[in-house]
């Protein structure tokens, strides 16, 4: 059976286009369906590669890369892109303008994720064997996460490593960690971690604390 143009459905292209004046040369979808890449041939600083979320409803600016270097190529070759099986890497072949020299680039797709960072991390008194409180904020660029973030916590005391319960993050990004410090005076380290999500990259923060002895109260008797 032959189909005519009347039988076809043409859908609107919701993907971020290549910059104006860029001749398209290659497209690729990641096997996990998460990423969409477009390659092209551009001049100057104009981007030759656009890496974006395959879901057009994710409103985030794509990662754009310009190849304009005698040692890195000047354009993406036709059909010169492919994702790894897990979608975490994009392999890109570039060439010079004449098409006589070629380069292979490996791009980590996580580079297109929005940054996350720990900010305003402070702590209260650090008395050996006493309660300890840490406050801070998890700062996420771009879209809000689909699920409430949680922070993983590890406490390092010499060779002893303890995994503490995860700490919830409030809607404004703030969090509070409460713990009891080891009895010995010395150096204690806390590793705060955020594993990231579908649109945000992971981040980590190290907090180094020097604990002190509890002050003792001496009661003087009457003479």
mmCIF file of N, CA and C in Angstrom, residues 89-218:
data_model
loop_
_atom_site.group_PDB
_atom_site.id
_atom_site.type_symbol
_atom_site.label_atom_id
_atom_site.label_comp_id
_atom_site.label_asym_id
_atom_site.label_seq_id
_atom_site.Cartn_x
_atom_site.Cartn_y
_atom_site.Cartn_z
ATOM 1 N N UNK A 89 27.401 9.017 28.159
ATOM 2 C CA UNK A 89 28.454 9.607 27.351
ATOM 3 C C UNK A 89 27.962 9.807 25.924
ATOM 4 N N UNK A 90 28.430 10.877 25.316
ATOM 5 C CA UNK A 90 28.154 11.152 23.920
ATOM 6 C C UNK A 90 29.479 11.181 23.168
ATOM 7 N N UNK A 91 29.603 10.340 22.162
ATOM 8 C CA UNK A 91 30.825 10.281 21.358
ATOM 9 C C UNK A 91 30.609 11.110 20.092
ATOM 10 N N UNK A 92 31.532 12.026 19.844
ATOM 11 C CA UNK A 92 31.390 12.966 18.731
ATOM 12 C C UNK A 92 32.665 12.949 17.892
ATOM 13 N N UNK A 93 32.500 12.775 16.595
ATOM 14 C CA UNK A 93 33.632 12.831 15.666
ATOM 15 C C UNK A 93 33.599 14.179 14.959
ATOM 16 N N UNK A 94 34.709 14.893 15.018
ATOM 17 C CA UNK A 94 34.832 16.177 14.335
ATOM 18 C C UNK A 94 35.942 16.098 13.290
ATOM 19 N N UNK A 95 35.944 17.065 12.403
ATOM 20 C CA UNK A 95 36.984 17.123 11.370
ATOM 21 C C UNK A 95 37.369 18.562 11.115
ATOM 22 N N UNK A 96 38.442 18.741 10.354
ATOM 23 C CA UNK A 96 38.784 20.087 9.924
ATOM 24 C C UNK A 96 37.882 20.470 8.755
ATOM 25 N N UNK A 97 38.022 21.695 8.282
ATOM 26 C CA UNK A 97 37.143 22.175 7.221
ATOM 27 C C UNK A 97 37.288 21.340 5.952
ATOM 28 N N UNK A 98 38.483 20.841 5.685
ATOM 29 C CA UNK A 98 38.722 20.089 4.453
ATOM 30 C C UNK A 98 38.282 18.634 4.559
ATOM 31 N N UNK A 99 38.025 18.165 5.800
ATOM 32 C CA UNK A 99 37.639 16.773 5.983
ATOM 33 C C UNK A 99 38.782 15.809 5.812
ATOM 34 N N UNK A 100 39.998 16.253 6.128
ATOM 35 C CA UNK A 100 41.172 15.387 5.974
ATOM 36 C C UNK A 100 41.741 14.913 7.313
ATOM 37 N N UNK A 101 41.333 15.570 8.413
ATOM 38 C CA UNK A 101 41.781 15.167 9.753
ATOM 39 C C UNK A 101 40.556 15.006 10.642
ATOM 40 N N UNK A 102 40.635 14.032 11.556
ATOM 41 C CA UNK A 102 39.469 13.706 12.374
ATOM 42 C C UNK A 102 39.865 13.570 13.840
ATOM 43 N N UNK A 103 38.902 13.904 14.717
ATOM 44 C CA UNK A 103 39.103 13.802 16.160
ATOM 45 C C UNK A 103 37.866 13.148 16.796
ATOM 46 N N UNK A 104 38.095 12.383 17.861
ATOM 47 C CA UNK A 104 36.993 11.773 18.611
ATOM 48 C C UNK A 104 36.905 12.430 19.978
ATOM 49 N N UNK A 105 35.732 12.929 20.336
ATOM 50 C CA UNK A 105 35.494 13.583 21.626
ATOM 51 C C UNK A 105 34.502 12.759 22.443
ATOM 52 N N UNK A 106 34.725 12.707 23.737
ATOM 53 C CA UNK A 106 33.799 12.050 24.651
ATOM 54 C C UNK A 106 33.227 13.110 25.583
ATOM 55 N N UNK A 107 31.931 13.295 25.525
ATOM 56 C CA UNK A 107 31.252 14.312 26.330
ATOM 57 C C UNK A 107 30.383 13.610 27.359
ATOM 58 N N UNK A 108 30.554 13.968 28.629
ATOM 59 C CA UNK A 108 29.726 13.405 29.688
ATOM 60 C C UNK A 108 28.377 14.121 29.679
ATOM 61 N N UNK A 109 27.303 13.372 29.538
ATOM 62 C CA UNK A 109 25.989 14.015 29.466
ATOM 63 C C UNK A 109 25.639 14.750 30.753
ATOM 64 N N UNK A 110 26.261 14.372 31.882
ATOM 65 C CA UNK A 110 25.976 15.078 33.131
ATOM 66 C C UNK A 110 26.376 16.548 33.057
ATOM 67 N N UNK A 111 27.236 16.910 32.076
ATOM 68 C CA UNK A 111 27.622 18.309 31.919
ATOM 69 C C UNK A 111 26.416 19.172 31.556
ATOM 70 N N UNK A 112 25.362 18.551 31.041
ATOM 71 C CA UNK A 112 24.161 19.309 30.675
ATOM 72 C C UNK A 112 23.169 19.413 31.822
ATOM 73 N N UNK A 113 23.461 18.751 32.949
ATOM 74 C CA UNK A 113 22.589 18.842 34.111
ATOM 75 C C UNK A 113 22.786 20.180 34.813
ATOM 76 N N UNK A 114 21.757 20.621 35.510
ATOM 77 C CA UNK A 114 21.851 21.877 36.252
ATOM 78 C C UNK A 114 22.725 21.672 37.486
ATOM 79 N N UNK A 115 23.524 22.676 37.853
ATOM 80 C CA UNK A 115 24.397 22.538 39.022
ATOM 81 C C UNK A 115 23.618 22.489 40.332
ATOM 82 N N UNK A 116 24.206 21.841 41.316
ATOM 83 C CA UNK A 116 23.719 21.884 42.699
ATOM 84 C C UNK A 116 24.912 22.199 43.579
ATOM 85 N N UNK A 117 24.663 22.826 44.733
ATOM 86 C CA UNK A 117 25.780 23.209 45.597
ATOM 87 C C UNK A 117 25.287 23.379 47.029
ATOM 88 N N UNK A 118 26.197 23.164 47.977
ATOM 89 C CA UNK A 118 25.919 23.429 49.386
ATOM 90 C C UNK A 118 26.417 24.830 49.714
ATOM 91 N N UNK A 119 25.562 25.627 50.342
ATOM 92 C CA UNK A 119 25.937 26.999 50.697
ATOM 93 C C UNK A 119 25.542 27.267 52.143
ATOM 94 N N UNK A 120 26.190 28.278 52.711
ATOM 95 C CA UNK A 120 25.870 28.766 54.063
ATOM 96 C C UNK A 120 25.923 27.656 55.112
ATOM 97 N N UNK A 121 26.893 26.743 54.966
ATOM 98 C CA UNK A 121 27.020 25.648 55.928
ATOM 99 C C UNK A 121 27.768 26.147 57.167
ATOM 100 N N UNK A 122 27.112 26.114 58.322
ATOM 101 C CA UNK A 122 27.723 26.550 59.570
ATOM 102 C C UNK A 122 27.382 25.532 60.661
ATOM 103 N N UNK A 123 28.108 25.605 61.766
ATOM 104 C CA UNK A 123 27.835 24.679 62.855
ATOM 105 C C UNK A 123 27.960 25.387 64.201
ATOM 106 N N UNK A 124 27.372 24.779 65.225
ATOM 107 C CA UNK A 124 27.419 25.318 66.572
ATOM 108 C C UNK A 124 28.644 24.831 67.316
ATOM 109 N N UNK A 125 28.648 24.965 68.645
ATOM 110 C CA UNK A 125 29.795 24.530 69.460
ATOM 111 C C UNK A 125 30.113 23.060 69.226
ATOM 112 N N UNK A 126 31.410 22.757 69.203
ATOM 113 C CA UNK A 126 31.864 21.386 68.963
ATOM 114 C C UNK A 126 32.563 20.875 70.205
ATOM 115 N N UNK A 127 31.790 20.402 71.173
ATOM 116 C CA UNK A 127 32.316 19.886 72.439
ATOM 117 C C UNK A 127 32.313 18.376 72.384
ATOM 118 N N UNK A 128 33.466 17.768 72.632
ATOM 119 C CA UNK A 128 33.589 16.313 72.578
ATOM 120 C C UNK A 128 32.529 15.653 73.447
ATOM 121 N N UNK A 129 31.807 14.683 72.845
ATOM 122 C CA UNK A 129 30.771 13.967 73.565
ATOM 123 C C UNK A 129 29.455 14.707 73.684
ATOM 124 N N UNK A 130 29.378 15.915 73.157
ATOM 125 C CA UNK A 130 28.172 16.726 73.287
ATOM 126 C C UNK A 130 27.359 16.775 72.017
ATOM 127 N N UNK A 131 26.157 17.327 72.084
ATOM 128 C CA UNK A 131 25.315 17.473 70.887
ATOM 129 C C UNK A 131 25.948 18.450 69.902
ATOM 130 N N UNK A 132 25.710 18.208 68.620
ATOM 131 C CA UNK A 132 26.336 19.000 67.562
ATOM 132 C C UNK A 132 25.272 19.293 66.506
ATOM 133 N N UNK A 133 25.250 20.540 66.039
ATOM 134 C CA UNK A 133 24.210 20.973 65.091
ATOM 135 C C UNK A 133 24.851 21.677 63.896
ATOM 136 N N UNK A 134 24.450 21.254 62.702
ATOM 137 C CA UNK A 134 24.930 21.850 61.452
ATOM 138 C C UNK A 134 23.723 22.362 60.672
ATOM 139 N N UNK A 135 23.819 23.581 60.161
ATOM 140 C CA UNK A 135 22.761 24.119 59.309
ATOM 141 C C UNK A 135 23.363 24.537 57.969
ATOM 142 N N UNK A 136 22.530 24.582 56.956
ATOM 143 C CA UNK A 136 22.991 24.990 55.639
ATOM 144 C C UNK A 136 21.851 24.999 54.650
ATOM 145 N N UNK A 137 22.212 25.144 53.386
ATOM 146 C CA UNK A 137 21.204 25.192 52.333
ATOM 147 C C UNK A 137 21.721 24.478 51.100
ATOM 148 N N UNK A 138 20.844 23.696 50.481
ATOM 149 C CA UNK A 138 21.141 23.050 49.211
ATOM 150 C C UNK A 138 20.583 23.927 48.108
ATOM 151 N N UNK A 139 21.468 24.464 47.284
ATOM 152 C CA UNK A 139 21.079 25.396 46.227
ATOM 153 C C UNK A 139 21.008 24.635 44.911
ATOM 154 N N UNK A 140 19.834 24.635 44.265
ATOM 155 C CA UNK A 140 19.621 23.925 43.010
ATOM 156 C C UNK A 140 19.272 24.916 41.914
ATOM 157 N N UNK A 141 20.029 24.890 40.824
ATOM 158 C CA UNK A 141 19.732 25.747 39.685
ATOM 159 C C UNK A 141 18.586 25.146 38.867
ATOM 160 N N UNK A 142 17.928 25.992 38.107
ATOM 161 C CA UNK A 142 16.927 25.514 37.173
ATOM 162 C C UNK A 142 15.653 25.053 37.838
ATOM 163 N N UNK A 143 15.103 23.970 37.304
ATOM 164 C CA UNK A 143 13.814 23.471 37.756
ATOM 165 C C UNK A 143 13.890 22.910 39.167
ATOM 166 N N UNK A 144 12.748 22.920 39.841
ATOM 167 C CA UNK A 144 12.658 22.279 41.150
ATOM 168 C C UNK A 144 12.704 20.767 40.962
ATOM 169 N N UNK A 145 13.298 20.040 41.898
ATOM 170 C CA UNK A 145 13.358 18.578 41.774
ATOM 171 C C UNK A 145 11.969 17.971 41.852
ATOM 172 N N UNK A 146 11.818 16.804 41.207
ATOM 173 C CA UNK A 146 10.515 16.141 41.199
ATOM 174 C C UNK A 146 10.196 15.525 42.555
ATOM 175 N N UNK A 147 11.212 15.170 43.335
ATOM 176 C CA UNK A 147 11.023 14.623 44.673
ATOM 177 C C UNK A 147 11.812 15.461 45.669
ATOM 178 N N UNK A 148 11.337 15.491 46.918
ATOM 179 C CA UNK A 148 12.029 16.269 47.950
ATOM 180 C C UNK A 148 13.452 15.729 48.131
ATOM 181 N N UNK A 149 14.471 16.584 48.026
ATOM 182 C CA UNK A 149 15.855 16.120 48.160
ATOM 183 C C UNK A 149 16.157 15.656 49.584
ATOM 184 N N UNK A 150 17.117 14.743 49.680
ATOM 185 C CA UNK A 150 17.624 14.291 50.966
ATOM 186 C C UNK A 150 19.144 14.304 50.889
ATOM 187 N N UNK A 151 19.764 14.602 52.014
ATOM 188 C CA UNK A 151 21.215 14.711 52.072
ATOM 189 C C UNK A 151 21.773 13.521 52.834
ATOM 190 N N UNK A 152 22.738 12.860 52.221
ATOM 191 C CA UNK A 152 23.432 11.771 52.907
ATOM 192 C C UNK A 152 24.547 12.357 53.765
ATOM 193 N N UNK A 153 24.837 11.696 54.888
ATOM 194 C CA UNK A 153 25.835 12.208 55.828
ATOM 195 C C UNK A 153 26.746 11.069 56.282
ATOM 196 N N UNK A 154 28.035 11.306 56.201
ATOM 197 C CA UNK A 154 29.035 10.400 56.770
ATOM 198 C C UNK A 154 29.862 11.170 57.790
ATOM 199 N N UNK A 155 30.164 10.505 58.910
ATOM 200 C CA UNK A 155 31.033 11.102 59.925
ATOM 201 C C UNK A 155 32.324 10.304 59.968
ATOM 202 N N UNK A 156 33.446 11.014 59.828
ATOM 203 C CA UNK A 156 34.759 10.394 59.846
ATOM 204 C C UNK A 156 35.483 10.821 61.106
ATOM 205 N N UNK A 157 35.822 9.836 61.935
ATOM 206 C CA UNK A 157 36.545 10.092 63.181
ATOM 207 C C UNK A 157 37.751 9.167 63.211
ATOM 208 N N UNK A 158 38.890 9.686 62.718
ATOM 209 C CA UNK A 158 40.051 8.818 62.565
ATOM 210 C C UNK A 158 39.765 7.769 61.511
ATOM 211 N N UNK A 159 39.944 6.490 61.862
ATOM 212 C CA UNK A 159 39.659 5.394 60.939
ATOM 213 C C UNK A 159 38.204 4.946 60.995
ATOM 214 N N UNK A 160 37.439 5.521 61.899
ATOM 215 C CA UNK A 160 36.045 5.129 62.064
ATOM 216 C C UNK A 160 35.154 5.949 61.129
ATOM 217 N N UNK A 161 34.340 5.254 60.333
ATOM 218 C CA UNK A 161 33.414 5.903 59.405
ATOM 219 C C UNK A 161 31.998 5.470 59.763
ATOM 220 N N UNK A 162 31.128 6.428 60.004
ATOM 221 C CA UNK A 162 29.747 6.137 60.381
ATOM 222 C C UNK A 162 28.793 6.791 59.392
ATOM 223 N N UNK A 163 27.825 6.016 58.900
ATOM 224 C CA UNK A 163 26.769 6.550 58.036
ATOM 225 C C UNK A 163 25.613 7.012 58.917
ATOM 226 N N UNK A 164 25.327 8.298 58.888
ATOM 227 C CA UNK A 164 24.244 8.857 59.684
ATOM 228 C C UNK A 164 22.939 8.841 58.882
ATOM 229 N N UNK A 165 21.807 8.949 59.537
ATOM 230 C CA UNK A 165 20.521 8.972 58.818
ATOM 231 C C UNK A 165 20.462 10.142 57.827
ATOM 232 N N UNK A 166 19.833 9.930 56.680
ATOM 233 C CA UNK A 166 19.688 11.028 55.710
ATOM 234 C C UNK A 166 18.940 12.217 56.318
ATOM 235 N N UNK A 167 19.298 13.409 55.845
ATOM 236 C CA UNK A 167 18.711 14.643 56.359
ATOM 237 C C UNK A 167 17.755 15.212 55.314
ATOM 238 N N UNK A 168 16.495 15.459 55.673
ATOM 239 C CA UNK A 168 15.552 16.040 54.698
ATOM 240 C C UNK A 168 15.882 17.497 54.416
ATOM 241 N N UNK A 169 15.482 17.948 53.236
ATOM 242 C CA UNK A 169 15.691 19.328 52.807
ATOM 243 C C UNK A 169 14.327 20.011 52.719
ATOM 244 N N UNK A 170 14.212 21.189 53.322
ATOM 245 C CA UNK A 170 12.953 21.935 53.290
ATOM 246 C C UNK A 170 12.715 22.536 51.907
ATOM 247 N N UNK A 171 11.506 23.056 51.693
ATOM 248 C CA UNK A 171 11.157 23.628 50.388
ATOM 249 C C UNK A 171 12.068 24.785 49.991
ATOM 250 N N UNK A 172 12.578 25.533 50.972
ATOM 251 C CA UNK A 172 13.477 26.646 50.662
ATOM 252 C C UNK A 172 14.928 26.214 50.557
ATOM 253 N N UNK A 173 15.191 24.897 50.614
ATOM 254 C CA UNK A 173 16.546 24.378 50.458
ATOM 255 C C UNK A 173 17.333 24.237 51.742
ATOM 256 N N UNK A 174 16.799 24.725 52.869
ATOM 257 C CA UNK A 174 17.549 24.660 54.124
ATOM 258 C C UNK A 174 17.479 23.257 54.725
ATOM 259 N N UNK A 175 18.471 22.942 55.535
ATOM 260 C CA UNK A 175 18.502 21.661 56.218
ATOM 261 C C UNK A 175 19.184 21.815 57.565
ATOM 262 N N UNK A 176 18.908 20.879 58.465
ATOM 263 C CA UNK A 176 19.502 20.868 59.805
ATOM 264 C C UNK A 176 19.981 19.456 60.100
ATOM 265 N N UNK A 177 21.251 19.339 60.440
ATOM 266 C CA UNK A 177 21.846 18.064 60.838
ATOM 267 C C UNK A 177 22.126 18.111 62.331
ATOM 268 N N UNK A 178 21.635 17.119 63.058
ATOM 269 C CA UNK A 178 21.889 17.038 64.487
ATOM 270 C C UNK A 178 22.578 15.710 64.792
ATOM 271 N N UNK A 179 23.636 15.778 65.587
ATOM 272 C CA UNK A 179 24.439 14.587 65.888
ATOM 273 C C UNK A 179 25.021 14.726 67.289
ATOM 274 N N UNK A 180 25.644 13.662 67.765
ATOM 275 C CA UNK A 180 26.396 13.690 69.017
ATOM 276 C C UNK A 180 27.847 13.398 68.677
ATOM 277 N N UNK A 181 28.750 14.290 69.056
ATOM 278 C CA UNK A 181 30.156 14.146 68.710
ATOM 279 C C UNK A 181 30.811 13.010 69.503
ATOM 280 N N UNK A 182 31.861 12.403 68.941
ATOM 281 C CA UNK A 182 32.607 11.385 69.680
ATOM 282 C C UNK A 182 33.182 11.957 70.980
ATOM 283 N N UNK A 183 33.437 11.071 71.938
ATOM 284 C CA UNK A 183 33.919 11.508 73.251
ATOM 285 C C UNK A 183 35.327 12.091 73.207
ATOM 286 N N UNK A 184 36.163 11.615 72.296
ATOM 287 C CA UNK A 184 37.552 12.052 72.271
ATOM 288 C C UNK A 184 37.696 13.425 71.620
ATOM 289 N N UNK A 185 38.583 14.217 72.178
ATOM 290 C CA UNK A 185 38.908 15.518 71.576
ATOM 291 C C UNK A 185 39.765 15.279 70.332
ATOM 292 N N UNK A 186 39.472 15.994 69.272
ATOM 293 C CA UNK A 186 40.266 15.841 68.054
ATOM 294 C C UNK A 186 39.528 16.330 66.833
ATOM 295 N N UNK A 187 39.943 15.798 65.687
ATOM 296 C CA UNK A 187 39.414 16.210 64.389
ATOM 297 C C UNK A 187 38.291 15.271 63.951
ATOM 298 N N UNK A 188 37.138 15.849 63.623
ATOM 299 C CA UNK A 188 36.002 15.088 63.110
ATOM 300 C C UNK A 188 35.585 15.713 61.786
ATOM 301 N N UNK A 189 35.280 14.867 60.803
ATOM 302 C CA UNK A 189 34.869 15.369 59.498
ATOM 303 C C UNK A 189 33.488 14.835 59.144
ATOM 304 N N UNK A 190 32.695 15.700 58.530
ATOM 305 C CA UNK A 190 31.377 15.322 58.034
ATOM 306 C C UNK A 190 31.374 15.498 56.518
ATOM 307 N N UNK A 191 30.870 14.485 55.825
ATOM 308 C CA UNK A 191 30.747 14.549 54.369
ATOM 309 C C UNK A 191 29.256 14.619 54.036
ATOM 310 N N UNK A 192 28.824 15.764 53.521
ATOM 311 C CA UNK A 192 27.441 15.963 53.113
ATOM 312 C C UNK A 192 27.340 15.694 51.618
ATOM 313 N N UNK A 193 26.382 14.888 51.219
ATOM 314 C CA UNK A 193 26.259 14.543 49.814
ATOM 315 C C UNK A 193 24.844 14.675 49.286
ATOM 316 N N UNK A 194 24.747 15.111 48.024
ATOM 317 C CA UNK A 194 23.467 15.142 47.324
ATOM 318 C C UNK A 194 23.659 14.335 46.045
ATOM 319 N N UNK A 195 22.854 13.290 45.878
ATOM 320 C CA UNK A 195 23.051 12.361 44.767
ATOM 321 C C UNK A 195 22.568 12.901 43.434
ATOM 322 N N UNK A 196 21.905 14.068 43.436
ATOM 323 C CA UNK A 196 21.372 14.610 42.202
ATOM 324 C C UNK A 196 20.033 13.981 41.854
ATOM 325 N N UNK A 197 19.461 14.413 40.733
ATOM 326 C CA UNK A 197 18.191 13.862 40.260
ATOM 327 C C UNK A 197 18.173 13.932 38.745
ATOM 328 N N UNK A 198 16.989 13.866 38.170
ATOM 329 C CA UNK A 198 16.878 13.811 36.715
ATOM 330 C C UNK A 198 17.421 15.055 36.020
ATOM 331 N N UNK A 199 17.418 16.192 36.706
ATOM 332 C CA UNK A 199 17.849 17.429 36.051
ATOM 333 C C UNK A 199 18.986 18.138 36.784
ATOM 334 N N UNK A 200 19.409 17.627 37.948
ATOM 335 C CA UNK A 200 20.465 18.282 38.715
ATOM 336 C C UNK A 200 21.651 17.342 38.929
ATOM 337 N N UNK A 201 22.832 17.929 38.856
ATOM 338 C CA UNK A 201 24.059 17.170 39.048
ATOM 339 C C UNK A 201 24.328 16.996 40.543
ATOM 340 N N UNK A 202 25.049 15.924 40.866
ATOM 341 C CA UNK A 202 25.376 15.656 42.278
ATOM 342 C C UNK A 202 26.355 16.693 42.825
ATOM 343 N N UNK A 203 26.430 16.785 44.152
ATOM 344 C CA UNK A 203 27.390 17.683 44.804
ATOM 345 C C UNK A 203 27.763 17.113 46.164
ATOM 346 N N UNK A 204 28.859 17.651 46.701
ATOM 347 C CA UNK A 204 29.390 17.146 47.969
ATOM 348 C C UNK A 204 30.027 18.292 48.740
ATOM 349 N N UNK A 205 29.971 18.192 50.055
ATOM 350 C CA UNK A 205 30.563 19.230 50.901
ATOM 351 C C UNK A 205 31.242 18.567 52.090
ATOM 352 N N UNK A 206 32.496 18.941 52.355
ATOM 353 C CA UNK A 206 33.251 18.422 53.503
ATOM 354 C C UNK A 206 33.292 19.486 54.589
ATOM 355 N N UNK A 207 32.948 19.077 55.791
ATOM 356 C CA UNK A 207 32.984 19.964 56.952
ATOM 357 C C UNK A 207 33.978 19.391 57.955
ATOM 358 N N UNK A 208 35.010 20.161 58.272
ATOM 359 C CA UNK A 208 36.060 19.725 59.206
ATOM 360 C C UNK A 208 35.853 20.442 60.534
ATOM 361 N N UNK A 209 35.776 19.673 61.606
ATOM 362 C CA UNK A 209 35.476 20.214 62.927
ATOM 363 C C UNK A 209 36.556 19.780 63.907
ATOM 364 N N UNK A 210 37.067 20.709 64.703
ATOM 365 C CA UNK A 210 38.001 20.407 65.790
ATOM 366 C C UNK A 210 37.238 20.488 67.099
ATOM 367 N N UNK A 211 37.077 19.348 67.748
ATOM 368 C CA UNK A 211 36.309 19.321 68.993
ATOM 369 C C UNK A 211 37.187 19.739 70.174
ATOM 370 N N UNK A 212 36.540 20.240 71.213
ATOM 371 C CA UNK A 212 37.245 20.701 72.411
ATOM 372 C C UNK A 212 36.660 19.988 73.628
ATOM 373 N N UNK A 213 37.383 20.043 74.726
ATOM 374 C CA UNK A 213 36.907 19.448 75.967
ATOM 375 C C UNK A 213 35.800 20.306 76.567
ATOM 376 N N UNK A 214 34.906 19.634 77.252
ATOM 377 C CA UNK A 214 33.860 20.366 77.966
ATOM 378 C C UNK A 214 34.488 21.094 79.137
ATOM 379 N N UNK A 215 34.087 22.331 79.339
ATOM 380 C CA UNK A 215 34.626 23.101 80.475
ATOM 381 C C UNK A 215 34.051 22.539 81.762
ATOM 382 N N UNK A 216 34.917 22.377 82.759
ATOM 383 C CA UNK A 216 34.467 21.841 84.049
ATOM 384 C C UNK A 216 34.221 22.988 85.007
ATOM 385 N N UNK A 217 33.184 22.853 85.840
ATOM 386 C CA UNK A 217 32.831 23.873 86.821
ATOM 387 C C UNK A 217 33.353 23.467 88.186
ATOM 388 N N UNK A 218 34.192 24.292 88.784
ATOM 389 C CA UNK A 218 34.771 23.994 90.089
ATOM 390 C C UNK A 218 34.037 24.795 91.149
#
